[in-house]
XYZ file of C-alpha atoms in Angstrom:
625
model
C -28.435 12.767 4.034
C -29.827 9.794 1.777
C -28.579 6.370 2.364
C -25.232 5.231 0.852
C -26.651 2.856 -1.062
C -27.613 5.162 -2.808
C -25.596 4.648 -6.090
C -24.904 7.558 -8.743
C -25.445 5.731 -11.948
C -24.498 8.546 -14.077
C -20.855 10.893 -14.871
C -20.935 13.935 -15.123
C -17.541 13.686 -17.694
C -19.817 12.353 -20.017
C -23.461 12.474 -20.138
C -25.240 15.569 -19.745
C -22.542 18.186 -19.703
C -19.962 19.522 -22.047
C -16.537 20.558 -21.755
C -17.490 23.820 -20.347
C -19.193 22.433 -17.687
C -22.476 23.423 -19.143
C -25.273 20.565 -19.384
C -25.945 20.069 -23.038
C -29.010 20.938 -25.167
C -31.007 18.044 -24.478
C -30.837 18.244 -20.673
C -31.760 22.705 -20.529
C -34.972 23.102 -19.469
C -35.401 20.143 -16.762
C -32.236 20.448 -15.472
C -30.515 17.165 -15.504
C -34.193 15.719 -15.613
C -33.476 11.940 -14.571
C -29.142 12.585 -13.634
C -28.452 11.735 -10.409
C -24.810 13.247 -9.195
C -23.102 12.703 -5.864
C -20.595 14.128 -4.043
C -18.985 11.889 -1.202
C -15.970 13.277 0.877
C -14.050 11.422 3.296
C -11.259 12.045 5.890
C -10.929 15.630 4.686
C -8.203 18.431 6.527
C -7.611 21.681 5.976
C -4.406 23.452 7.191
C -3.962 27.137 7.174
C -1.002 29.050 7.838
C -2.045 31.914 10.257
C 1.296 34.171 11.932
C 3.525 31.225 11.062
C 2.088 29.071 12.570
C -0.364 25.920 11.289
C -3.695 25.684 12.516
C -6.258 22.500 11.640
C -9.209 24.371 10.250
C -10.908 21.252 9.308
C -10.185 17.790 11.107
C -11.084 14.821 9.511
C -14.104 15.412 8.631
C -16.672 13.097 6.311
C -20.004 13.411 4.516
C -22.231 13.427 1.034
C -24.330 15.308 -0.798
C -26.995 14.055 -3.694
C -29.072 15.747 -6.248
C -32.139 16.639 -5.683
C -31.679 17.737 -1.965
C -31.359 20.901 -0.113
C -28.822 20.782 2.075
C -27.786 23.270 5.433
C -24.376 23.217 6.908
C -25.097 24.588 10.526
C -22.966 25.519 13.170
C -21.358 28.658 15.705
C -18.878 30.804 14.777
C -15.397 29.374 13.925
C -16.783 25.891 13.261
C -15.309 25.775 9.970
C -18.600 26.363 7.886
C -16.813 28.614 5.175
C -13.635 26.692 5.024
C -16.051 23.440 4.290
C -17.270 25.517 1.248
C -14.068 26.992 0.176
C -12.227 22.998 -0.011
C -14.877 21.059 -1.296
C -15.950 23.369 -4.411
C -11.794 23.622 -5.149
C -11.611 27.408 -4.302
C -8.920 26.291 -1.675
C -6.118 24.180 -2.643
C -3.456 24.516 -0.293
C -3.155 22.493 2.526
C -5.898 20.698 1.642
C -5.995 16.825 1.967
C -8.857 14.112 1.599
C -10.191 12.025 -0.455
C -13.110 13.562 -2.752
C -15.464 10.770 -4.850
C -17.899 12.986 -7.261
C -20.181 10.430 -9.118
C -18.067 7.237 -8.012
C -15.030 8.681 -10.058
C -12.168 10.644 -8.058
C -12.708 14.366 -8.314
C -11.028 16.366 -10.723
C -10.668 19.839 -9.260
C -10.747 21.903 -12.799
C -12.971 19.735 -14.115
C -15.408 19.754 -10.828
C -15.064 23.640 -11.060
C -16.871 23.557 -14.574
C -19.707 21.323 -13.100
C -19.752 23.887 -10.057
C -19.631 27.169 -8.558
C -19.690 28.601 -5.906
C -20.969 32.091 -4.408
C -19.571 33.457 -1.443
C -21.240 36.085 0.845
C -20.066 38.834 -0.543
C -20.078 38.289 -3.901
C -18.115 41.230 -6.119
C -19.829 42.485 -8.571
C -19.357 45.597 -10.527
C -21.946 48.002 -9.945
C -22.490 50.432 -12.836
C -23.799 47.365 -15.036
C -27.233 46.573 -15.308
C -27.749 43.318 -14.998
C -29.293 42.801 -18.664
C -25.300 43.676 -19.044
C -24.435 41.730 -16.611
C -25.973 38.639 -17.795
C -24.869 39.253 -21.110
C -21.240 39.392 -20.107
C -21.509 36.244 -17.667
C -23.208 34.397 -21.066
C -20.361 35.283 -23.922
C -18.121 34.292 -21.574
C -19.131 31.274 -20.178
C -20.521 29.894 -23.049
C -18.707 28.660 -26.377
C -18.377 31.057 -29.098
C -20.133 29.183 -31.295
C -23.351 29.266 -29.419
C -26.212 31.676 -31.305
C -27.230 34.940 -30.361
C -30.824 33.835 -29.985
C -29.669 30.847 -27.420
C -27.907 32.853 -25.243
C -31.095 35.947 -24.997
C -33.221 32.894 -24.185
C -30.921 31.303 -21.889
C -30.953 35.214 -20.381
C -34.836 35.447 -20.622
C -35.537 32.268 -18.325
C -33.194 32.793 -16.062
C -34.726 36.260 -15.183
C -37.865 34.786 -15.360
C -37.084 31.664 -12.865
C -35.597 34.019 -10.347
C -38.582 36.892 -11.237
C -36.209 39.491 -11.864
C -38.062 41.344 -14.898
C -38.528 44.310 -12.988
C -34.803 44.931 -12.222
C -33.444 43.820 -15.627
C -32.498 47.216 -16.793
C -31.427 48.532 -13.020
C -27.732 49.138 -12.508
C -26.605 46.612 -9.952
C -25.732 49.346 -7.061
C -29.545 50.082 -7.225
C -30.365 46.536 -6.227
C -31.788 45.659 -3.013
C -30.139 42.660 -0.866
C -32.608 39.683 -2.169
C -32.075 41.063 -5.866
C -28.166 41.109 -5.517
C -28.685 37.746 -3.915
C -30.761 36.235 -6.547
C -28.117 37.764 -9.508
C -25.294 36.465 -8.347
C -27.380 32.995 -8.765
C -28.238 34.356 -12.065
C -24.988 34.455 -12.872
C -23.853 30.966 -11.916
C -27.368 29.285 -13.399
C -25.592 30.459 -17.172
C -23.903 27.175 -17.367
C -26.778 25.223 -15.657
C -24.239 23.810 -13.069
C -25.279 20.751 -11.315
C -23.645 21.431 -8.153
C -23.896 24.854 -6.321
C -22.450 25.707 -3.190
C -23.696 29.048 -1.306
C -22.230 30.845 1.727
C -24.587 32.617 3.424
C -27.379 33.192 1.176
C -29.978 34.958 3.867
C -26.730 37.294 5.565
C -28.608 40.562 5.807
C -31.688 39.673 4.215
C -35.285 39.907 6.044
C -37.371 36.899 6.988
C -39.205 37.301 3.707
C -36.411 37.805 1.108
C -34.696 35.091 3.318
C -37.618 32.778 2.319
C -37.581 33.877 -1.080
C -33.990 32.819 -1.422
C -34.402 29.534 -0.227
C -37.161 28.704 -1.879
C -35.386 29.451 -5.305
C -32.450 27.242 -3.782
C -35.509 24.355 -3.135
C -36.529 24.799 -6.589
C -33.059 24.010 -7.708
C -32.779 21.610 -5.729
C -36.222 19.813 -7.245
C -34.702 19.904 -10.741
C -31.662 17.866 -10.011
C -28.880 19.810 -8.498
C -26.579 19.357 -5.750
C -27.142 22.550 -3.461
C -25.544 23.189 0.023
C -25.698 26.262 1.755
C -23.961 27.794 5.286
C -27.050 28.940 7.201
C -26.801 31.267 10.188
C -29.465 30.904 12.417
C -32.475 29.710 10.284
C -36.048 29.837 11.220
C -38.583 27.152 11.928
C -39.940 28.237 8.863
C -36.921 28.102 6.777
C -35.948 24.776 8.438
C -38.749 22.632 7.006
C -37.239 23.810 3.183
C -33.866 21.720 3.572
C -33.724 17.677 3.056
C -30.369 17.366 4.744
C -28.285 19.336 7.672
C -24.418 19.264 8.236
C -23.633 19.988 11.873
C -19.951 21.231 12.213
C -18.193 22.193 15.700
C -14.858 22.937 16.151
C -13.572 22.165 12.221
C -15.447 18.856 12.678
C -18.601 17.422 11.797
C -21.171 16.522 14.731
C -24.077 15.050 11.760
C -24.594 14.900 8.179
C -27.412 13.640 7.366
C -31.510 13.892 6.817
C -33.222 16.464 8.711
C -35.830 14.251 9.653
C -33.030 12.085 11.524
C -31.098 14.927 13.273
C -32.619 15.393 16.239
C -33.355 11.780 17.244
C -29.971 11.038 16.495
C -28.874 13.635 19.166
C -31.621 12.714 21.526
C -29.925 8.673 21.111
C -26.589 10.295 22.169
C -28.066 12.133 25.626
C -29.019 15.511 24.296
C -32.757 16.428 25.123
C -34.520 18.125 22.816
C -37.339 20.495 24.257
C -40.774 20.406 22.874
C -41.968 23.093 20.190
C -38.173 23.932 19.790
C -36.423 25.194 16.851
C -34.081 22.026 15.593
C -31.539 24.484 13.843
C -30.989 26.195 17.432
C -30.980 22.402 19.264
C -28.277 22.107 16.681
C -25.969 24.942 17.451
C -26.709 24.336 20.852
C -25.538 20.807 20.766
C -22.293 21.843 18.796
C -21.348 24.644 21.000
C -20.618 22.362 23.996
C -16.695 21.741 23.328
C -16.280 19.645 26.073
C -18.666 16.841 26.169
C -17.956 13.526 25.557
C -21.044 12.454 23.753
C -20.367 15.486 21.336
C -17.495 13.474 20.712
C -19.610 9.719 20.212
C -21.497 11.703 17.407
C -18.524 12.968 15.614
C -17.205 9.447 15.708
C -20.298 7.921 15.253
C -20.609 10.236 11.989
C -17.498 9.269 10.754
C -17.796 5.649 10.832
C -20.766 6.024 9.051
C -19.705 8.224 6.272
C -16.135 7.358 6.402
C -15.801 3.436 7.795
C -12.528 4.022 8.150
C -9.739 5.302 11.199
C -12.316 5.695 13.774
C -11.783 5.875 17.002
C -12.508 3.182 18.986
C -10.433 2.433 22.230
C -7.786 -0.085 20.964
C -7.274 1.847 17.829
C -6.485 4.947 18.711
C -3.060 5.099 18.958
C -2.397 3.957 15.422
C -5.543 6.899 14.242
C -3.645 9.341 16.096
C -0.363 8.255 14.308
C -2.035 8.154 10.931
C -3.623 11.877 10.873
C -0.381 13.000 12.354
C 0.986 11.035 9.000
C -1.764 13.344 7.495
C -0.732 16.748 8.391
C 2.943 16.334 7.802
C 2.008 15.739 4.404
C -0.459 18.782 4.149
C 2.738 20.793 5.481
C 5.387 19.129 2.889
C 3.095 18.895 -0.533
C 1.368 22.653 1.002
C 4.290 24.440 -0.544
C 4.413 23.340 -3.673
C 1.141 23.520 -4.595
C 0.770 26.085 -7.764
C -1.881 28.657 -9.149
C -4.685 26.730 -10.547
C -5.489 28.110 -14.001
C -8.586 26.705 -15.339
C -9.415 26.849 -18.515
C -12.749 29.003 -20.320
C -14.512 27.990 -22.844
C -14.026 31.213 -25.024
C -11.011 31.617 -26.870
C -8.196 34.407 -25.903
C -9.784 36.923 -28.476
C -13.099 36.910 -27.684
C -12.127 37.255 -23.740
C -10.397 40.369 -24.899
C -12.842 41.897 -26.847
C -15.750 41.177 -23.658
C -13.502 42.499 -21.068
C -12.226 45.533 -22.979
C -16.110 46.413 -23.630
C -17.432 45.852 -20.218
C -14.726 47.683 -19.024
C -14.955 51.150 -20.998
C -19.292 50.681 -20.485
C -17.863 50.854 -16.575
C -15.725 53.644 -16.847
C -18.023 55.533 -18.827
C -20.586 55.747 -16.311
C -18.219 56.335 -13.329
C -18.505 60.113 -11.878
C -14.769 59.531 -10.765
C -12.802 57.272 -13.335
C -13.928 59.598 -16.188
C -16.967 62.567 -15.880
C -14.916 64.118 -12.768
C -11.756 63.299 -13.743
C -11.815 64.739 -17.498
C -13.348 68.110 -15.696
C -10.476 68.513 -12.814
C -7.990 68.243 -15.473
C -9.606 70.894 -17.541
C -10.184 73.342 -14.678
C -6.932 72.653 -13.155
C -5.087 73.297 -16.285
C -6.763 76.387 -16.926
C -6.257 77.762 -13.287
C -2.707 76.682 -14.162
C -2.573 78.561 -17.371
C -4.005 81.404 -16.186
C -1.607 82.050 -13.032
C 1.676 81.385 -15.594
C -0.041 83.283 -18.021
C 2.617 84.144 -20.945
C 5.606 83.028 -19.453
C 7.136 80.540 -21.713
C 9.292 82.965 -24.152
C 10.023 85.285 -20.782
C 13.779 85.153 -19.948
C 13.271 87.405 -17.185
C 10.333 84.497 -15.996
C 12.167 81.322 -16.907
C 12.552 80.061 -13.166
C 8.646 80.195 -12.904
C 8.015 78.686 -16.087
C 10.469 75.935 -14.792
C 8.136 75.706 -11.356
C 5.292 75.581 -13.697
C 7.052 72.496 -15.940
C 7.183 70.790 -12.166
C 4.009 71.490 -10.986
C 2.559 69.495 -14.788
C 5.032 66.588 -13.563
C 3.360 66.591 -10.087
C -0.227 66.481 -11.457
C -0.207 64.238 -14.520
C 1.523 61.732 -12.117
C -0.994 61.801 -9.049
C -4.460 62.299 -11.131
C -3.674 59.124 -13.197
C -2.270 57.254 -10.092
C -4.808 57.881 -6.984
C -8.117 57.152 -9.206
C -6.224 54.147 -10.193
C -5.879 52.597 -6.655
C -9.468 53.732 -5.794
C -11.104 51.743 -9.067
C -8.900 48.302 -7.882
C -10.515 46.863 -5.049
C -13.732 46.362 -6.949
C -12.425 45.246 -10.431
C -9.821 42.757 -8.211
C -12.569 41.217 -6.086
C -14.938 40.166 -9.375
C -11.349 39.443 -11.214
C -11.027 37.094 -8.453
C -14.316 35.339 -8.311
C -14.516 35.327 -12.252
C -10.915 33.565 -12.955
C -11.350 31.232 -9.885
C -14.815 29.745 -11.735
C -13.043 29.850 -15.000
C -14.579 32.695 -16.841
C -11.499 33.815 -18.542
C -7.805 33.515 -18.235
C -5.490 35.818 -16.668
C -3.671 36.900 -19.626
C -7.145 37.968 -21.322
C -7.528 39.923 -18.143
C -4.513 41.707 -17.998
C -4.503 42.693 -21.942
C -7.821 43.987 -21.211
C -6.637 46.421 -18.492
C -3.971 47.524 -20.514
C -6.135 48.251 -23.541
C -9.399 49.426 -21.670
C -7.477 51.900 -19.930
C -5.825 53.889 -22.723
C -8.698 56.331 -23.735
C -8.216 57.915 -20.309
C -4.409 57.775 -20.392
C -4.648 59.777 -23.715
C -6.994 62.160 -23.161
C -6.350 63.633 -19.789
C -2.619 64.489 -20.592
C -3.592 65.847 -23.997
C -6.029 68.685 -22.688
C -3.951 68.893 -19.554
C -1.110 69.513 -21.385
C -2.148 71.589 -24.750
C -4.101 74.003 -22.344
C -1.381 74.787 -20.579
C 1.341 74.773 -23.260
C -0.569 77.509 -25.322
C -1.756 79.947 -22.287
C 1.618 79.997 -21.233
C 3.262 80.803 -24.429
C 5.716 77.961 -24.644
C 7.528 77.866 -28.274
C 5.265 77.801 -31.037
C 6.973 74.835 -33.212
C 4.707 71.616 -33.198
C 7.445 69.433 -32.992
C 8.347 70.254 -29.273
C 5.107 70.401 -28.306
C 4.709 67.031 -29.468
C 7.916 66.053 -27.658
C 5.732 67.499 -24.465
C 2.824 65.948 -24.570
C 4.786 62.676 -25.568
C 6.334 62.576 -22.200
C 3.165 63.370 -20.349
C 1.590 61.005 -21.424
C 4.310 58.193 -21.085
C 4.290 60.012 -17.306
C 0.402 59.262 -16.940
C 1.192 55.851 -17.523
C 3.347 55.270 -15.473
C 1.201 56.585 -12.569
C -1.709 54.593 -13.994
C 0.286 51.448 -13.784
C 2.192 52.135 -10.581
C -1.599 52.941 -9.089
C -2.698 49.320 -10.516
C 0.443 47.797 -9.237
C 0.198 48.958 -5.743
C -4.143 48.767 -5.466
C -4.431 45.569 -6.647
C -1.431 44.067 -4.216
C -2.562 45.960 -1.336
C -6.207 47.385 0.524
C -7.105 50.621 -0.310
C -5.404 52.359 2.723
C -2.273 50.550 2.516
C -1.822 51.525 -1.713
C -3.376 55.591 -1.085
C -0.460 55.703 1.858
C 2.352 53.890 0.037
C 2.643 55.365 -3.529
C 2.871 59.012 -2.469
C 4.982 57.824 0.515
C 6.948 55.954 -2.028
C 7.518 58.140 -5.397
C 7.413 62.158 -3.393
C 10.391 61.450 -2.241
C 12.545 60.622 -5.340
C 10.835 64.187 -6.270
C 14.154 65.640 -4.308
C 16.743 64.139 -6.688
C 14.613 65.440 -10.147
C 16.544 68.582 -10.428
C 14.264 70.553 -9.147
C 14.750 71.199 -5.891
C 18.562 70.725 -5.718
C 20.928 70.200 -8.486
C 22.340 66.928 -9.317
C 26.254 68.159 -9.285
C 25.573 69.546 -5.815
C 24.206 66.008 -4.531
C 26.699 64.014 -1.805
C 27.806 61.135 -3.612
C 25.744 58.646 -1.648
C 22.450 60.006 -3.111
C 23.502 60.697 -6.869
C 22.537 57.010 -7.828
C 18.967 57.703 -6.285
C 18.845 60.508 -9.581
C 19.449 57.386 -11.788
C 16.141 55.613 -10.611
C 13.973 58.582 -10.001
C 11.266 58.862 -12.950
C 10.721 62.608 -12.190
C 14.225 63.533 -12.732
C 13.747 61.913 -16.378
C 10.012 63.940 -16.948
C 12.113 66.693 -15.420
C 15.118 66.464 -18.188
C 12.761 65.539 -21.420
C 10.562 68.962 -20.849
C 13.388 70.875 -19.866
C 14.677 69.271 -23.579
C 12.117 70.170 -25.503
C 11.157 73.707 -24.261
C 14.960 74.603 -24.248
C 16.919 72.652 -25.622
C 17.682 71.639 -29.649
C 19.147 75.322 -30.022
C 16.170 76.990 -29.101
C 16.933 80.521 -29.956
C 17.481 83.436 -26.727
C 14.272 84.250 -24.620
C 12.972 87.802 -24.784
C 13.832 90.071 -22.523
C 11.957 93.473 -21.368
C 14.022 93.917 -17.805
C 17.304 95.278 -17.920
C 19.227 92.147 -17.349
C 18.215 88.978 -18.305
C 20.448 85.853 -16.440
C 18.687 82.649 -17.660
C 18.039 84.432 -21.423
C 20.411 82.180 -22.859
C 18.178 78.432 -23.055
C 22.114 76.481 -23.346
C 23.052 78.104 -20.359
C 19.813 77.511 -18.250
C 20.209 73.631 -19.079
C 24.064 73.838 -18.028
C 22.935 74.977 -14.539
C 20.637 72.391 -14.576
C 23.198 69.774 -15.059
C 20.663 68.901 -18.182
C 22.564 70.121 -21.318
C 23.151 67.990 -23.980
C 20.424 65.610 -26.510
C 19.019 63.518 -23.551
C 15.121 63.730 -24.959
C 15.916 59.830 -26.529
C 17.729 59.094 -23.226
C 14.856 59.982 -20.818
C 11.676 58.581 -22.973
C 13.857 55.165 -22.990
C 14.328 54.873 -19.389
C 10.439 55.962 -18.860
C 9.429 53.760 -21.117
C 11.469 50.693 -18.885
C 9.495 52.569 -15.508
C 5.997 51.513 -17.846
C 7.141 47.959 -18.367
C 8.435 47.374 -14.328
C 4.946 48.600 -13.398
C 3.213 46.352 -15.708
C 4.929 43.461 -14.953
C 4.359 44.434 -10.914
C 0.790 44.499 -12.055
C 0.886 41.289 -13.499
C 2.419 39.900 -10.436
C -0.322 41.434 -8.069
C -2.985 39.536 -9.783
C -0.742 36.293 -9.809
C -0.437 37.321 -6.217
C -4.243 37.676 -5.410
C -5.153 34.757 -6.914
C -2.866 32.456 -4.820
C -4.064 34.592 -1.631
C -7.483 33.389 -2.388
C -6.611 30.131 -2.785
């Protein structure tokens, strides 16, 4: 890495870029033509809490980056290469400690997120966007309001054209290859011309020419003034002689940061002999996989006192180093815990996050074969399978125990078909969610309204042909006003299986959430009335009727088929037992005006599940943290 004396003579805060992180008019183009930014870190740790236990991910460790430079953080598996990443563009937070200069000023951690980003290896994106859309989307969001339609398309344009993706501009995003992917999620990030960009991974399953084709976008980056770092696994010769400086890490600590051109002499001046017409990215992993050698150890300290000058270790002091770090990580433990959410701020207002979100969502659903084409047909065929086995039961009094099996088997459907395609359209939506609100994009509450207003098209129109199919092939009374009272509590039903299914996905992985909410909510199907009536429940269970939502959808359609003095139900059999609707509701334990009753209590189910919903994404954003 350049020279320490190498002053930053310019702040980001205040030259350059705007509040949203973005550089300002006069500086697009040549990014940050003659800007110089630096990023200096010293006496860094990271502590994670793994099976209750804390473990030092990153120990003291020390280095700098400066525009203009490529740089390559190298070393084996478990080094810490991620977890470098992850703390020094602000993604973690807890348990972090260290002292972080960005342009000679202490760094602000929302403030450095607007000025940054980062992309991880697997970067989430939603798939039935093009990335035209795409791009769109990441541009009315991460730019003010305020800027012109005509700015933003040519902001679009050049990035395309800079990362020569015209061909794919129109392609949905799960048609991309690897290196296109790759090269949109820097598409994305390049919006707010960010002067430092972090990258984890950039080559991982690429081929030896996308990999160069990555890297030399990241060099070109580089060239116009940015800070870029990258985790490399593995690099070629080839791909070596593209990156000014190299990071070394072994063990959570750092074995060189510096110039390429001074890595390997460095190592040779510490005993490690570097063979002729070798790689130096494999002489570097080599060198930092030996975890017990005592000049591996002279580097690290040698690297420290040169980016650090401080709490080295150097025979006399060690005792009082050891004693300070030790000071170190009981703090990391203590101040750990109390660190918060971090909720940066976006540059477009709460409105205009609502209206994007709500429109990229429905253009997603839209196009998915589960969340609406195959979901919309199931419901019809089902229903008219449905309709067609109880064909013309509803005014039968010699029938009314089927039709009853029929009202159950509705209950059972609407519940599961809005909840399972829930769960399965989470993980996706929660990963970008993730990435998006981490780099600032919009806030959480935008989010969340959008989900609950995206989602309602679906939530009204599978109930309504579910249920009106069914409700006129069986025959059930032909007064408007209780089939409105049925199709009110369907729906209210399908959303609270909608929001139980976001509750439950979004907290948990996909296998977890598809095993808990039918293990969860089919059992409280026994204390519905269906299956055994409430009056001939053992004491000990009767509250579990109180909290079950199907006993509630069970009661409200039981009301309005039969109750409100529906008149007797025909009868062509000799006797009749159930042709009396009063006294079919008595056995039930159900007689009386409970329609108001049950919609209130359903309507309390909707707003538990939303707020568990809300506290899933709460909860996922302080997991990535």
């Amino acid at each position: 890495m350049p020279d320490k004396d190498n002053k930053c003579t310019i702040d980001v805060s205040t030259e350059g870029i705007d509040e949203t992180g973005a550089c300002s008019s006069s500086s697009q183009g040549n990014l940050l033509g003659q800007q110089q930014f630096k990023l200096h870190f010293s006496n860094v740790f990271y502590v994670s809490k793994q099976n209750k236990t804390l473990v030092t991910i990153l120990n003291d460790i020390c280095g700098e980056f400066t525009s203009g430079r490529l740089t390559a953080i190298l070393g084996p598996s478990g080094a810490g290469k991620t977890s470098i990443l992850n703390v020094l563009s602000g993604f973690k937070a807890t348990g972090v400690k260290g002292k972080f200069i960005f342009n000679e000023k202490e760094r602000h951690l929302l403030a450095f997120r607007k000025a940054s980003c980062y992309i991880p290896q697997d970067f989430a994106l939603l798939d039935l966007l093009t990335v035209q859309e795409t791009m769109c989307d990441s541009v009315d969001l991460k730019l003010p309001s305020e800027t012109r339609a005509e700015e933003k398309l040519k902001i679009i344009d050049d990035i395309i054209q800079i990362l020569n993706m015209e061909k794919c501009r129109h392609r949905l995003v799960r048609n991309l290859s690897g290196g296109e992917r790759k090269r949109l999620s820097m598409a994305i990030e390049l919006v707010t011309n960010p002067p430092v960009m972090f990258f984890d991974e950039p080559t991982s399953g690429l081929d030896s020419v996308a990999s160069l084709q990555i890297i030399n976008y990241l060099k070109r980056l580089a060239l116009d003034g940015r800070i870029i770092v990258c985790v490399i696994h593995q690099p070629s010769s080839k791909l070596m002689k593209l990156f000014d400086d190299v990071l070394v890490m072994s063990r959570g600590k750092v074995v060189y940061a510096g110039p390429k051109a001074d890595m390997v002499p460095t190592f040779e001046s510490a005993g490690f002999a570097f063979p002729d017409f070798y790689n130096p990215a494999d002489f570097a992993l080599e060198v930092s996989s030996e975890e017990h050698n005592e000049r591996l150890q002279d580097l690290i300290e040698w690297n420290k006192k040169r980016h650090c000058g401080e709490c080295t270790i150097l025979s006399a002091d060690m005792d009082s180093c050891v004693n300070e770090r030790t000071k170190i990580l009981n703090i990391l433990t203590y101040e750990g815990s109390k660190l918060s959410v971090v909720r940066p701020k976006a540059p477009a207002g709460f409105c205009r996050q609502l209206i994007i979100l709500t429109r990229r969502s429905l253009r997603t659903m839209t196009r998915n074969l589960i969340a609406v084409q195959l979901r919309v047909i199931i419901h019809v065929i089902v229903a008219v399978l449905v309709g067609a086995v109880f064909w013309d039961i509803g005014n039968d009094g010699a029938r009314t125990l089927t039709n009853i099996s029929c009202i159950f088997f509705i209950i059972m459907f609407i519940f599961f078909g809005n909840a399972m395609p829930s769960i399965l359209l989470c993980p996706q939506d929660t990963a970008v969610f993730t990435r998006e609100y981490l780099n600032g994009w919009y806030s959480l509450s935008a989010y969340y309204a959008s989900k609950l207003t995206s989602d309602l098209p679906m939530l009204l129109i599978c109930p309504t042909l579910f249920t009106t199919i069914i409700y006129i092939m069986t025959s059930q009374p032909d007064v408007f006003a209780r089939f409105a009272m049925c199709w009110g509590v369907s729906l209210i039903l399908a959303i609270v299986g909608h929001f139980m299914g976001l509750a439950f996905g979004s907290t948990f992985d996909l296998q977890t959430a598809i095993l808990l909410v039918p293990g969860l909510s089919i059992p409280f199907m026994i204390f519905s009335g269906f299956f055994i009536r409430i009056h001939e429940l053992s004491a000990i269970f009767r509250p579990l009727c109180d909290i079950s939502f199907y006993r509630y959808t069970m009661e409200a359609l039981m009301q309005a088929i039969y109750g409100y003095d529906r008149p007797d139900l025909e009868c062509h059999v000799e006797f009749c037992y159930f042709k009396s609707p009063s006294k079919l509701l008595k056995e039930l334990d159900m007689l009386g005006d409970l329609y108001g009753h049950d919609v209130i209590v359903l309507l309390i189910w909707i707003l538990l599940f939303k707020l568990l919903f809300f506290l899933s994404l709460v909860l996922r954003i302080k997991r990535a943290q």
